[in-house]
CSV table of C-alpha atoms and ligand atoms in Angstrom, one decimal:
chain,number,residue,atom,x,y,z
A,278,MET,CA,33.2,70.1,-40.2
A,279,PRO,CA,29.8,72.0,-40.0
A,280,THR,CA,29.7,74.0,-36.8
A,281,ASN,CA,26.0,73.8,-36.2
A,282,LEU,CA,26.1,70.1,-35.1
A,283,PRO,CA,26.0,69.7,-31.3
A,284,CYS,CA,29.2,68.3,-30.0
A,285,PRO,CA,28.5,64.8,-28.6
A,286,LEU,CA,29.9,66.0,-25.3
A,287,GLU,CA,27.2,68.7,-25.3
A,288,ALA,CA,24.3,66.4,-26.0
A,289,PRO,CA,21.4,67.6,-23.9
A,290,ALA,CA,21.3,65.7,-20.6
A,291,VAL,CA,18.5,63.2,-20.3
A,292,SER,CA,16.6,63.6,-17.0
A,293,THR,CA,16.3,60.3,-15.1
A,294,ASN,CA,13.0,59.1,-13.7
A,295,ALA,CA,14.3,60.0,-10.3
A,296,GLU,CA,15.2,63.5,-11.4
A,297,LEU,CA,11.8,64.0,-13.0
A,298,PHE,CA,10.0,62.6,-10.0
A,299,GLU,CA,11.9,65.0,-7.8
A,300,ARG,CA,11.0,67.9,-10.0
A,301,ALA,CA,7.4,66.8,-10.4
A,302,GLN,CA,6.9,66.7,-6.7
A,303,ARG,CA,7.7,70.3,-6.5
A,304,ALA,CA,5.0,71.3,-8.9
A,305,ILE,CA,2.4,68.6,-8.5
A,306,PRO,CA,1.1,67.0,-5.2
A,307,GLY,CA,2.9,63.6,-4.9
A,308,GLY,CA,4.4,64.3,-8.4
A,309,VAL,CA,1.4,62.7,-10.1
A,310,ASN,CA,-2.0,63.6,-11.4
A,311,SER,CA,-3.6,60.4,-10.1
A,312,PRO,CA,-2.4,58.8,-6.9
A,313,VAL,CA,-1.9,55.2,-8.1
A,314,ARG,CA,0.8,56.4,-10.6
A,315,ALA,CA,3.1,57.3,-7.6
A,316,PHE,CA,4.0,53.7,-6.9
A,317,LYS,CA,3.1,54.2,-3.2
A,318,ALA,CA,1.6,50.7,-3.0
A,319,VAL,CA,4.8,49.0,-4.4
A,320,GLY,CA,7.4,51.5,-3.4
A,321,GLY,CA,10.2,52.8,-5.7
A,322,THR,CA,10.3,55.5,-8.3
A,323,PRO,CA,7.6,55.9,-10.9
A,324,ARG,CA,8.6,55.7,-14.5
A,325,PHE,CA,8.1,58.8,-16.5
A,326,ILE,CA,6.9,57.6,-19.9
A,327,ALA,CA,8.2,59.5,-22.9
A,328,ARG,CA,6.4,57.6,-25.7
A,329,ALA,CA,4.5,54.4,-26.5
A,330,GLN,CA,3.9,52.3,-29.6
A,331,GLY,CA,2.0,49.0,-29.9
A,332,PRO,CA,2.5,47.0,-26.7
A,333,TYR,CA,5.5,49.0,-25.6
A,334,MET,CA,6.3,52.1,-23.6
A,335,TRP,CA,9.6,53.8,-23.2
A,336,ASP,CA,10.5,55.8,-20.1
A,337,ALA,CA,12.5,59.0,-19.9
A,338,GLU,CA,15.7,57.0,-19.7
A,339,GLY,CA,14.9,55.2,-22.9
A,340,LYS,CA,14.1,51.9,-21.3
A,341,ARG,CA,11.5,49.8,-23.0
A,342,TYR,CA,8.7,48.1,-21.2
A,343,ILE,CA,6.1,45.6,-22.3
A,344,ASP,CA,3.0,47.5,-21.2
A,345,TYR,CA,0.3,45.6,-19.2
A,346,ILE,CA,-1.3,48.8,-17.8
A,347,GLY,CA,-2.6,50.1,-21.2
A,348,SER,CA,-3.5,53.4,-19.4
A,349,TRP,CA,-5.5,51.3,-16.9
A,350,GLY,CA,-7.6,49.8,-19.7
A,351,PRO,CA,-8.2,52.2,-22.6
A,352,MET,CA,-5.4,51.0,-24.9
A,353,ILE,CA,-7.1,47.7,-26.0
A,354,LEU,CA,-5.6,48.1,-29.5
A,355,GLY,CA,-2.2,49.0,-28.2
A,356,HIS,CA,-0.6,52.4,-28.6
A,357,GLY,CA,-0.7,54.3,-31.8
A,358,HIS,CA,-3.0,52.1,-33.8
A,359,PRO,CA,-2.9,53.6,-37.3
A,360,ALA,CA,-6.7,53.8,-37.9
A,361,VAL,CA,-7.2,55.5,-34.5
A,362,LEU,CA,-4.3,57.9,-35.0
A,363,ASP,CA,-5.6,58.8,-38.4
A,364,ALA,CA,-9.1,59.4,-37.1
A,365,VAL,CA,-7.8,61.6,-34.3
A,366,LEU,CA,-5.5,63.7,-36.5
A,367,LYS,CA,-8.4,64.3,-39.0
A,368,ALA,CA,-10.8,65.3,-36.2
A,369,ALA,CA,-8.2,67.6,-34.7
A,370,HIS,CA,-7.8,69.4,-38.0
A,371,ASP,CA,-11.6,69.9,-38.2
A,372,GLY,CA,-11.6,71.5,-34.7
A,373,PHE,CA,-10.9,70.6,-31.1
A,374,SER,CA,-14.2,71.5,-29.4
A,375,PHE,CA,-17.4,73.4,-30.4
A,376,GLY,CA,-19.7,73.3,-27.4
A,377,ALA,CA,-22.4,72.2,-29.9
A,378,PRO,CA,-23.7,68.9,-31.1
A,379,THR,CA,-21.8,66.9,-33.7
A,380,GLU,CA,-22.7,63.9,-35.9
A,381,ARG,CA,-19.8,61.9,-34.6
A,382,GLU,CA,-21.1,61.9,-31.0
A,383,VAL,CA,-24.4,60.5,-32.3
A,384,GLU,CA,-22.4,57.9,-34.2
A,385,LEU,CA,-20.5,56.9,-31.1
A,386,ALA,CA,-23.7,56.8,-29.0
A,387,GLU,CA,-25.3,54.6,-31.7
A,388,GLU,CA,-22.3,52.3,-31.7
A,389,ILE,CA,-22.4,51.8,-27.9
A,390,ILE,CA,-26.1,51.1,-28.0
A,391,ARG,CA,-25.7,48.7,-30.8
A,392,HIS,CA,-23.4,46.5,-28.7
A,393,VAL,CA,-25.2,46.8,-25.4
A,394,PRO,CA,-28.8,45.6,-25.6
A,395,SER,CA,-29.7,46.8,-22.1
A,396,ILE,CA,-29.4,50.5,-23.1
A,397,GLU,CA,-31.6,52.5,-25.4
A,398,GLN,CA,-30.0,55.9,-24.8
A,399,VAL,CA,-26.6,57.0,-23.6
A,400,ARG,CA,-25.1,60.3,-22.4
A,401,LEU,CA,-21.4,61.0,-23.1
A,402,VAL,CA,-19.2,62.6,-20.4
A,403,SER,CA,-15.4,63.0,-19.8
A,404,SER,CA,-14.4,60.6,-17.1
A,405,GLY,CA,-15.6,57.4,-15.4
A,406,THR,CA,-16.0,59.3,-12.2
A,407,GLU,CA,-18.4,61.8,-13.9
A,408,ALA,CA,-20.3,58.9,-15.5
A,409,ALA,CA,-20.7,57.0,-12.2
A,410,MET,CA,-21.6,60.1,-10.3
A,411,SER,CA,-24.2,61.0,-12.9
A,412,ALA,CA,-25.6,57.5,-12.9
A,413,ILE,CA,-26.3,57.7,-9.2
A,414,ARG,CA,-27.9,61.1,-9.5
A,415,LEU,CA,-30.1,59.6,-12.3
A,416,ALA,CA,-31.0,56.6,-10.2
A,417,ARG,CA,-32.0,58.8,-7.3
A,418,GLY,CA,-34.0,61.1,-9.5
A,419,ALA,CA,-35.7,58.3,-11.3
A,420,THR,CA,-36.7,56.5,-8.0
A,421,GLY,CA,-37.2,59.4,-5.7
A,422,ARG,CA,-35.0,57.6,-3.2
A,423,SER,CA,-31.7,58.5,-1.6
A,424,LYS,CA,-29.9,55.4,-0.4
A,425,LEU,CA,-27.4,53.5,-2.5
A,426,ILE,CA,-25.4,50.2,-2.0
A,427,LYS,CA,-21.9,49.7,-3.1
A,428,PHE,CA,-19.4,46.9,-2.3
A,429,ASN,CA,-16.2,46.8,-0.3
A,430,GLY,CA,-13.3,46.9,-2.7
A,431,CYS,CA,-15.2,48.3,-5.6
A,432,TYR,CA,-14.1,51.7,-6.9
A,433,HIS,CA,-16.4,53.9,-9.0
A,434,GLY,CA,-14.4,57.0,-9.2
A,435,HIS,CA,-13.9,59.8,-6.6
A,436,ALA,CA,-17.4,61.4,-6.3
A,437,ASP,CA,-18.0,62.2,-2.6
A,438,ALA,CA,-20.9,59.7,-2.1
A,439,LEU,CA,-18.7,56.9,-3.3
A,440,LEU,CA,-15.6,57.6,-1.1
A,441,VAL,CA,-16.9,55.5,1.7
A,442,LYS,CA,-16.0,52.5,3.8
A,443,ALA,CA,-18.3,50.0,5.5
A,444,GLY,CA,-20.0,51.2,8.7
A,445,SER,CA,-20.1,49.0,11.7
A,446,GLY,CA,-22.9,46.6,10.8
A,447,LEU,CA,-25.7,47.0,8.3
A,448,ALA,CA,-27.7,49.4,10.3
A,449,THR,CA,-25.1,52.2,10.3
A,450,PHE,CA,-24.2,53.8,7.0
A,451,GLY,CA,-20.8,54.4,5.6
A,452,HIS,CA,-17.9,56.5,6.8
A,453,PRO,CA,-15.9,58.7,4.5
A,454,THR,CA,-12.6,57.2,3.3
A,455,SER,CA,-11.3,60.6,2.3
A,456,ALA,CA,-10.8,63.9,4.2
A,457,GLY,CA,-13.1,66.6,2.8
A,458,VAL,CA,-16.1,64.4,2.6
A,459,PRO,CA,-18.6,65.4,5.3
A,460,PRO,CA,-20.2,62.4,7.0
A,461,GLU,CA,-23.7,63.5,6.0
A,462,VAL,CA,-22.7,63.2,2.4
A,463,VAL,CA,-22.1,59.4,2.8
A,464,GLN,CA,-24.9,58.8,5.2
A,465,HIS,CA,-27.0,57.3,2.4
A,466,THR,CA,-24.3,55.0,1.2
A,467,LEU,CA,-24.3,51.4,2.5
A,468,VAL,CA,-21.2,49.3,1.9
A,469,LEU,CA,-21.7,45.5,1.8
A,470,GLU,CA,-19.2,42.6,1.2
A,471,TYR,CA,-18.9,41.6,-2.4
A,472,ASN,CA,-20.5,38.2,-3.2
A,473,ASP,CA,-22.2,38.1,0.2
A,474,ILE,CA,-25.9,37.1,-0.5
A,475,ALA,CA,-26.9,37.0,3.1
A,476,GLN,CA,-25.8,40.6,3.7
A,477,LEU,CA,-27.5,41.8,0.6
A,478,GLU,CA,-30.8,40.1,1.6
A,479,GLU,CA,-30.6,41.6,5.1
A,480,ALA,CA,-30.0,45.1,3.7
A,481,PHE,CA,-33.0,44.9,1.3
A,482,GLN,CA,-35.2,43.4,4.0
A,483,THR,CA,-34.5,46.2,6.4
A,484,GLN,CA,-34.2,49.2,3.9
A,485,GLY,CA,-35.2,48.0,0.5
A,486,ASP,CA,-37.9,50.6,-0.1
A,487,GLU,CA,-35.4,53.4,0.5
A,488,ILE,CA,-32.7,52.1,-1.9
A,489,ALA,CA,-32.4,54.0,-5.1
A,490,CYS,CA,-29.6,51.8,-6.6
A,491,VAL,CA,-27.0,49.2,-6.2
A,492,MET,CA,-23.7,49.9,-8.0
A,493,ILE,CA,-21.3,47.1,-8.7
A,494,GLU,CA,-18.2,46.3,-10.7
A,495,PRO,CA,-19.4,43.0,-12.3
A,496,ILE,CA,-15.7,41.9,-12.5
A,497,ALA,CA,-13.9,43.9,-9.8
A,498,GLY,CA,-10.8,45.2,-11.5
A,499,ASN,CA,-10.2,47.4,-8.5
A,500,MET,CA,-9.6,44.3,-6.4
A,501,ASN,CA,-7.2,43.1,-9.0
A,502,PHE,CA,-9.6,40.5,-10.5
A,503,VAL,CA,-12.6,39.3,-8.6
A,504,ARG,CA,-15.8,38.1,-10.3
A,505,ALA,CA,-19.3,38.6,-8.9
A,506,SER,CA,-20.6,35.1,-8.7
A,507,VAL,CA,-23.6,34.2,-10.9
A,508,PRO,CA,-25.8,33.4,-7.9
A,509,PHE,CA,-24.9,36.8,-6.4
A,510,VAL,CA,-25.8,38.7,-9.6
A,511,LYS,CA,-29.0,36.7,-9.9
A,512,ARG,CA,-30.0,37.6,-6.3
A,513,LEU,CA,-29.0,41.2,-6.9
A,514,ARG,CA,-31.3,41.4,-9.9
A,515,GLU,CA,-34.2,39.7,-8.0
A,516,LEU,CA,-33.9,42.0,-5.0
A,517,CYS,CA,-33.7,45.1,-7.1
A,518,ASP,CA,-36.8,44.0,-9.0
A,519,GLN,CA,-38.6,43.1,-5.8
A,520,TYR,CA,-37.9,46.4,-4.1
A,521,GLY,CA,-37.9,48.8,-7.1
A,522,ALA,CA,-34.2,49.7,-6.9
A,523,LEU,CA,-32.1,50.2,-10.0
A,524,LEU,CA,-29.1,47.9,-10.7
A,525,VAL,CA,-26.1,49.9,-11.9
A,526,PHE,CA,-23.3,47.9,-13.6
A,527,ASP,CA,-20.1,50.0,-13.4
A,528,GLU,CA,-18.4,48.7,-16.6
A,529,VAL,CA,-15.8,51.5,-16.8
A,530,MET,CA,-13.1,48.9,-16.7
A,531,THR,CA,-14.9,45.8,-18.0
A,532,GLY,CA,-16.9,47.6,-20.7
A,533,PHE,CA,-15.8,46.4,-24.2
A,534,ARG,CA,-12.7,45.0,-22.4
A,535,VAL,CA,-13.9,41.6,-21.3
A,536,ALA,CA,-16.3,41.1,-24.3
A,537,LEU,CA,-17.8,43.2,-27.1
A,538,GLY,CA,-21.1,43.1,-25.1
A,539,SER,CA,-19.1,44.0,-21.9
A,540,ALA,CA,-19.4,41.9,-18.7
A,541,GLN,CA,-23.2,42.1,-18.7
A,542,SER,CA,-23.3,40.0,-21.9
A,543,LEU,CA,-21.4,37.2,-20.0
A,544,TYR,CA,-24.0,37.3,-17.2
A,545,ALA,CA,-26.8,37.2,-19.7
A,546,GLN,CA,-25.3,33.9,-21.0
A,547,ALA,CA,-25.4,32.5,-17.5
A,548,LEU,CA,-28.7,34.1,-16.6
A,549,PRO,CA,-30.9,34.3,-19.8
A,550,GLY,CA,-32.6,37.7,-20.0
A,551,PHE,CA,-30.4,39.3,-17.4
A,552,GLN,CA,-29.8,43.0,-17.9
A,553,PRO,CA,-28.7,45.8,-15.5
A,554,ASP,CA,-30.8,48.9,-15.4
A,555,ILE,CA,-28.1,51.5,-15.8
A,556,SER,CA,-24.6,50.9,-17.3
A,557,VAL,CA,-21.5,53.0,-16.9
A,558,PHE,CA,-18.6,53.0,-19.4
A,559,GLY,CA,-15.2,54.6,-19.8
A,560,LYS,CA,-11.7,53.7,-20.7
A,561,VAL,CA,-12.0,51.6,-23.9
A,562,ILE,CA,-14.9,53.7,-25.4
A,563,GLY,CA,-12.5,56.7,-25.4
A,564,GLY,CA,-9.5,54.8,-26.8
A,565,GLY,CA,-7.2,56.7,-24.5
A,566,MET,CA,-8.9,60.1,-24.8
A,567,PRO,CA,-11.1,61.7,-22.0
A,568,LEU,CA,-14.4,60.0,-22.7
A,569,ALA,CA,-16.9,58.0,-20.7
A,570,ALA,CA,-20.7,57.4,-20.8
A,571,PHE,CA,-23.7,56.1,-18.9
A,572,GLY,CA,-26.8,54.6,-20.4
A,573,SER,CA,-30.2,53.1,-19.6
A,574,SER,CA,-33.7,52.6,-21.0
A,575,ARG,CA,-35.2,55.6,-22.8
A,576,LYS,CA,-37.7,55.9,-19.9
A,577,VAL,CA,-34.9,56.3,-17.3
A,578,MET,CA,-32.7,58.5,-19.5
A,579,GLN,CA,-35.6,60.9,-20.2
A,580,GLN,CA,-35.3,62.0,-16.6
A,581,LEU,CA,-32.1,63.8,-17.6
A,582,ALA,CA,-31.9,67.5,-18.6
A,583,PRO,CA,-32.8,69.1,-20.9
A,584,LEU,CA,-35.9,66.8,-20.9
A,585,GLY,CA,-36.3,65.9,-17.2
A,586,PRO,CA,-35.5,67.1,-13.7
A,587,VAL,CA,-32.1,65.4,-13.2
A,588,TYR,CA,-29.4,67.9,-14.1
A,589,GLN,CA,-26.2,66.8,-15.7
A,590,ALA,CA,-23.8,68.7,-18.1
A,591,GLY,CA,-20.2,69.1,-19.3
A,592,THR,CA,-18.2,71.6,-21.4
A,593,LEU,CA,-16.2,68.8,-23.2
A,594,SER,CA,-18.9,66.1,-23.1
A,595,GLY,CA,-18.8,64.3,-26.4
A,596,ASN,CA,-15.7,66.1,-27.4
A,597,PRO,CA,-15.1,65.9,-31.2
A,598,VAL,CA,-11.5,64.6,-31.0
A,599,ALA,CA,-12.3,62.2,-28.2
A,600,THR,CA,-15.3,60.7,-30.0
A,601,ALA,CA,-13.2,60.2,-33.1
A,602,CYS,CA,-10.7,58.2,-31.0
A,603,GLY,CA,-13.4,56.2,-29.3
A,604,LEU,CA,-15.4,55.5,-32.5
A,605,ALA,CA,-12.3,54.3,-34.4
A,606,THR,CA,-11.4,52.1,-31.4
A,607,LEU,CA,-14.9,50.5,-31.2
A,608,ARG,CA,-14.9,49.9,-35.0
A,609,GLU,CA,-11.7,48.0,-34.7
A,610,ILE,CA,-12.7,45.8,-31.7
A,611,ALA,CA,-16.1,45.0,-33.4
A,612,LYS,CA,-14.3,43.2,-36.2
A,613,PRO,CA,-14.9,39.5,-36.3
A,614,GLY,CA,-12.4,37.4,-34.3
A,615,PHE,CA,-11.0,40.3,-32.3
A,616,TYR,CA,-12.0,39.0,-28.8
A,617,GLU,CA,-11.2,35.4,-29.6
A,618,SER,CA,-7.7,36.4,-30.5
A,619,LEU,CA,-7.4,38.8,-27.5
A,620,SER,CA,-8.7,36.2,-25.1
A,621,ALA,CA,-6.3,33.5,-26.4
A,622,ARG,CA,-3.4,35.8,-25.8
A,623,THR,CA,-4.5,36.8,-22.3
A,624,GLN,CA,-5.0,33.1,-21.5
A,625,ALA,CA,-1.5,32.3,-22.8
A,626,LEU,CA,-0.1,34.9,-20.4
A,627,VAL,CA,-1.9,33.8,-17.3
A,628,GLN,CA,-1.3,30.1,-18.0
A,629,GLY,CA,2.4,30.9,-18.5
A,630,LEU,CA,2.5,32.8,-15.2
A,631,ASP,CA,0.7,29.9,-13.5
A,632,ALA,CA,3.3,27.5,-14.8
A,633,ALA,CA,6.2,29.7,-13.8
A,634,ALA,CA,4.8,30.0,-10.2
A,635,ALA,CA,4.2,26.2,-10.1
A,636,SER,CA,7.8,25.5,-11.2
A,637,ALA,CA,9.0,27.8,-8.4
A,638,GLY,CA,6.7,26.0,-5.9
A,639,LEU,CA,4.8,29.2,-5.0
A,640,PRO,CA,1.1,29.6,-4.1
A,641,PHE,CA,-0.3,31.6,-7.0
A,642,CYS,CA,-3.6,31.9,-8.8
A,643,THR,CA,-4.8,33.8,-11.8
A,644,ASP,CA,-8.0,34.6,-13.7
A,645,SER,CA,-8.8,36.4,-16.9
A,646,GLN,CA,-11.6,37.4,-19.2
A,647,GLY,CA,-11.1,38.9,-22.7
A,648,GLY,CA,-8.2,41.3,-22.4
A,649,MET,CA,-8.3,41.7,-18.6
A,650,PHE,CA,-6.4,39.6,-16.1
A,651,GLY,CA,-5.4,39.3,-12.5
A,652,PHE,CA,-3.0,37.3,-10.4
A,653,PHE,CA,-2.5,36.7,-6.6
A,654,PHE,CA,0.2,35.1,-4.5
A,655,GLY,CA,-2.2,32.8,-2.7
A,656,LYS,CA,-3.7,29.4,-3.1
A,657,ASP,CA,-7.3,30.3,-3.9
A,658,LEU,CA,-8.9,33.0,-6.0
A,659,PRO,CA,-10.2,35.7,-3.7
A,660,GLN,CA,-14.0,36.1,-3.7
A,661,ASN,CA,-14.0,39.5,-1.8
A,662,TYR,CA,-11.7,42.3,-0.7
A,663,PRO,CA,-10.6,40.9,2.7
A,664,ALA,CA,-9.5,37.8,0.8
A,665,VAL,CA,-7.5,39.9,-1.6
A,666,LEU,CA,-5.8,41.6,1.3
A,667,ALA,CA,-5.0,38.3,2.8
A,668,THR,CA,-2.8,37.3,-0.2
A,669,ASP,CA,0.9,37.9,-0.1
A,670,GLN,CA,1.3,41.6,-0.8
A,671,ALA,CA,5.0,41.7,0.0
A,672,ARG,CA,5.7,38.9,-2.6
A,673,PHE,CA,3.4,40.7,-5.1
A,674,ASN,CA,5.5,43.9,-4.7
A,675,ARG,CA,8.8,42.1,-5.0
A,676,PHE,CA,7.5,40.4,-8.2
A,677,PHE,CA,6.3,43.7,-9.6
A,678,HIS,CA,9.8,45.2,-9.2
A,679,ALA,CA,11.6,42.1,-10.5
A,680,MET,CA,9.4,42.3,-13.6
A,681,LEU,CA,9.8,46.0,-14.0
A,682,ASP,CA,13.6,45.6,-13.9
A,683,GLN,CA,13.3,43.1,-16.7
A,684,GLY,CA,11.2,45.5,-18.8
A,685,VAL,CA,7.7,44.2,-18.0
A,686,TYR,CA,5.3,46.8,-16.6
A,687,PHE,CA,2.5,45.3,-14.5
A,688,ALA,CA,0.0,47.3,-12.4
A,689,PRO,CA,1.9,48.9,-9.5
A,690,ALA,CA,-0.6,47.7,-6.9
A,691,LEU,CA,-2.0,44.4,-5.6
A,692,TYR,CA,-5.6,45.8,-6.0
A,693,GLU,CA,-5.3,46.6,-9.7
A,694,ALA,CA,-6.0,44.5,-12.8
A,695,GLY,CA,-3.8,43.9,-15.8
A,696,PHE,CA,-4.6,44.4,-19.5
A,697,VAL,CA,-3.4,42.7,-22.7
A,698,SER,CA,-3.9,44.6,-26.0
A,699,ALA,CA,-4.3,43.3,-29.6
A,700,ALA,CA,-0.7,44.6,-30.2
A,701,HIS,CA,0.8,42.1,-27.7
A,702,SER,CA,2.5,39.4,-29.8
A,703,ASP,CA,3.1,35.8,-28.9
A,704,GLU,CA,6.7,36.7,-28.5
A,705,ASP,CA,5.8,39.5,-26.0
A,706,ILE,CA,3.8,37.0,-24.0
A,707,ALA,CA,6.7,34.4,-24.2
A,708,ALA,CA,9.2,37.1,-23.1
A,709,THR,CA,6.9,38.1,-20.2
A,710,VAL,CA,6.5,34.4,-19.0
A,711,ALA,CA,10.3,33.9,-19.2
A,712,ALA,CA,10.9,37.1,-17.2
A,713,ALA,CA,8.3,35.8,-14.6
A,714,ALA,CA,10.1,32.4,-14.4
A,715,ALA,CA,13.4,34.2,-13.7
A,716,ALA,CA,11.8,36.5,-11.1
A,717,LEU,CA,10.0,33.7,-9.3
A,718,ARG,CA,13.1,31.6,-9.2
A,719,GLN,CA,14.6,34.3,-7.0
A,720,GLU,CA,11.7,34.0,-4.5
B,1103,KE4,P1,-11.9,57.8,-14.0
B,1103,KE4,O1,-12.6,58.9,-13.3
B,1103,KE4,O2,-10.6,57.5,-13.4
B,1103,KE4,O3,-11.9,57.9,-15.5
B,1103,KE4,O4,-12.8,56.5,-13.8
B,1103,KE4,C1,-13.2,56.1,-12.5
B,1103,KE4,C2,-13.5,54.6,-12.4
B,1103,KE4,C3,-14.8,54.2,-12.3
B,1103,KE4,N1,-15.1,52.9,-12.3
B,1103,KE4,C4,-14.2,52.0,-12.4
B,1103,KE4,C5,-14.6,50.5,-12.3
B,1103,KE4,C6,-12.8,52.3,-12.5
B,1103,KE4,O5,-11.9,51.3,-12.5
B,1103,KE4,C7,-12.5,53.7,-12.5
B,1103,KE4,C8,-11.0,54.1,-12.6
B,1103,KE4,N2,-10.0,53.1,-12.6
B,1103,KE4,C9,-8.7,53.4,-12.1
B,1103,KE4,C10,-7.9,52.2,-12.0
B,1103,KE4,N3,-8.3,51.3,-11.0
B,1103,KE4,C11,-8.1,54.5,-12.9
B,1103,KE4,C12,-6.7,54.7,-12.6
B,1103,KE4,C13,-6.4,56.0,-11.7
B,1103,KE4,O6,-7.2,56.2,-10.8
B,1103,KE4,O7,-5.5,56.7,-12.0
């Protein structure tokens, strides 16, 4: 009997999720590097993921989950797609980072521009926060104005000017939602209600010539799944044109997720000729690596350093390994039939969830676009954030845990969207719907 084999009784102990969470909280605030991962909104112990493949993730205890988070959007192909993995490994062998331009970041910029007619140039950065923050600075520099409008329930990353909640009434500006953000930093940020045309018109009538930009999530995945209505987007475009403000579409989540042309291509179908002025991307364009971008017309982008007076920079911007991951991802999703197939699978999921909730006699509604979906325990699809908060959050949380226990990993918060990948099979969707039926029967 060889003596170098570990005795089964001496197999290394596997840390449980709870043990890892306990240990993580000693070294990292809240035990996580991004708050939503801590399960605060739903309660319970976060799962520490050991590995992922296709539509699945396995936690530290070896339990398998059908993954509907997809890293909060990036993993549109599923985990470990062979073409993407191959591209990343090759790029890594050639070098991790040079701090100098590379051909591949030009290729990625060209690929993004090719699919998004509203942009002529794009700047690559490392996170959605950085892209959104830079887009605001660009809009302010290009217009010479300071004020910006965002909407209640929309999240655009954690730059100071965007961590703001509505002031009391239109006249007063926002108040910080985070400690450490001085009130004067958010004094130029006005927070309006999503889909409220009257408020928008009043804001422009009273302050239109001071507004640099309006930033919006066209489909608000940070409110779970709420669409900006076509009349609202139409009015937004008209008022920005009338007062010389720039319309910024934050497509970090919807970009290349809801359609190859992103959400703006859907609004262009409903509103012929519609285009935002500046677009912000992230998540899918990096394929799971740290990469984001913002783009606009050449005229606006020329305001950016080193050409213009608006400074913006980044050590790892356009990183060679991240651009390889993003480019391989975009090339896969640009293949004919990709979105038709992805949309059909997402629709099968939400229709199955609707049917399961109906069988259980529960008020429930869903919506989806491309590979992104949302669901609410309530009768009508919310049109703004207060309506989202009025849905049954306690039931949402019970459902989340009932599904997690059955090996289905939905977003651990009522205000987050869900994501289907090209790797999710019909069997995965059927298993998810069956688990939902079992969970909802318990309600
Ligand atoms: P990042 O800085 O997290 O890469 O991107 C910020 C951002 C900007 N715009 C939109 C529309 C976004 O959804 C995000 C980030 N989304 C969250 C999920 N709701 C990321 C998850 C997290 O914060 O851990």
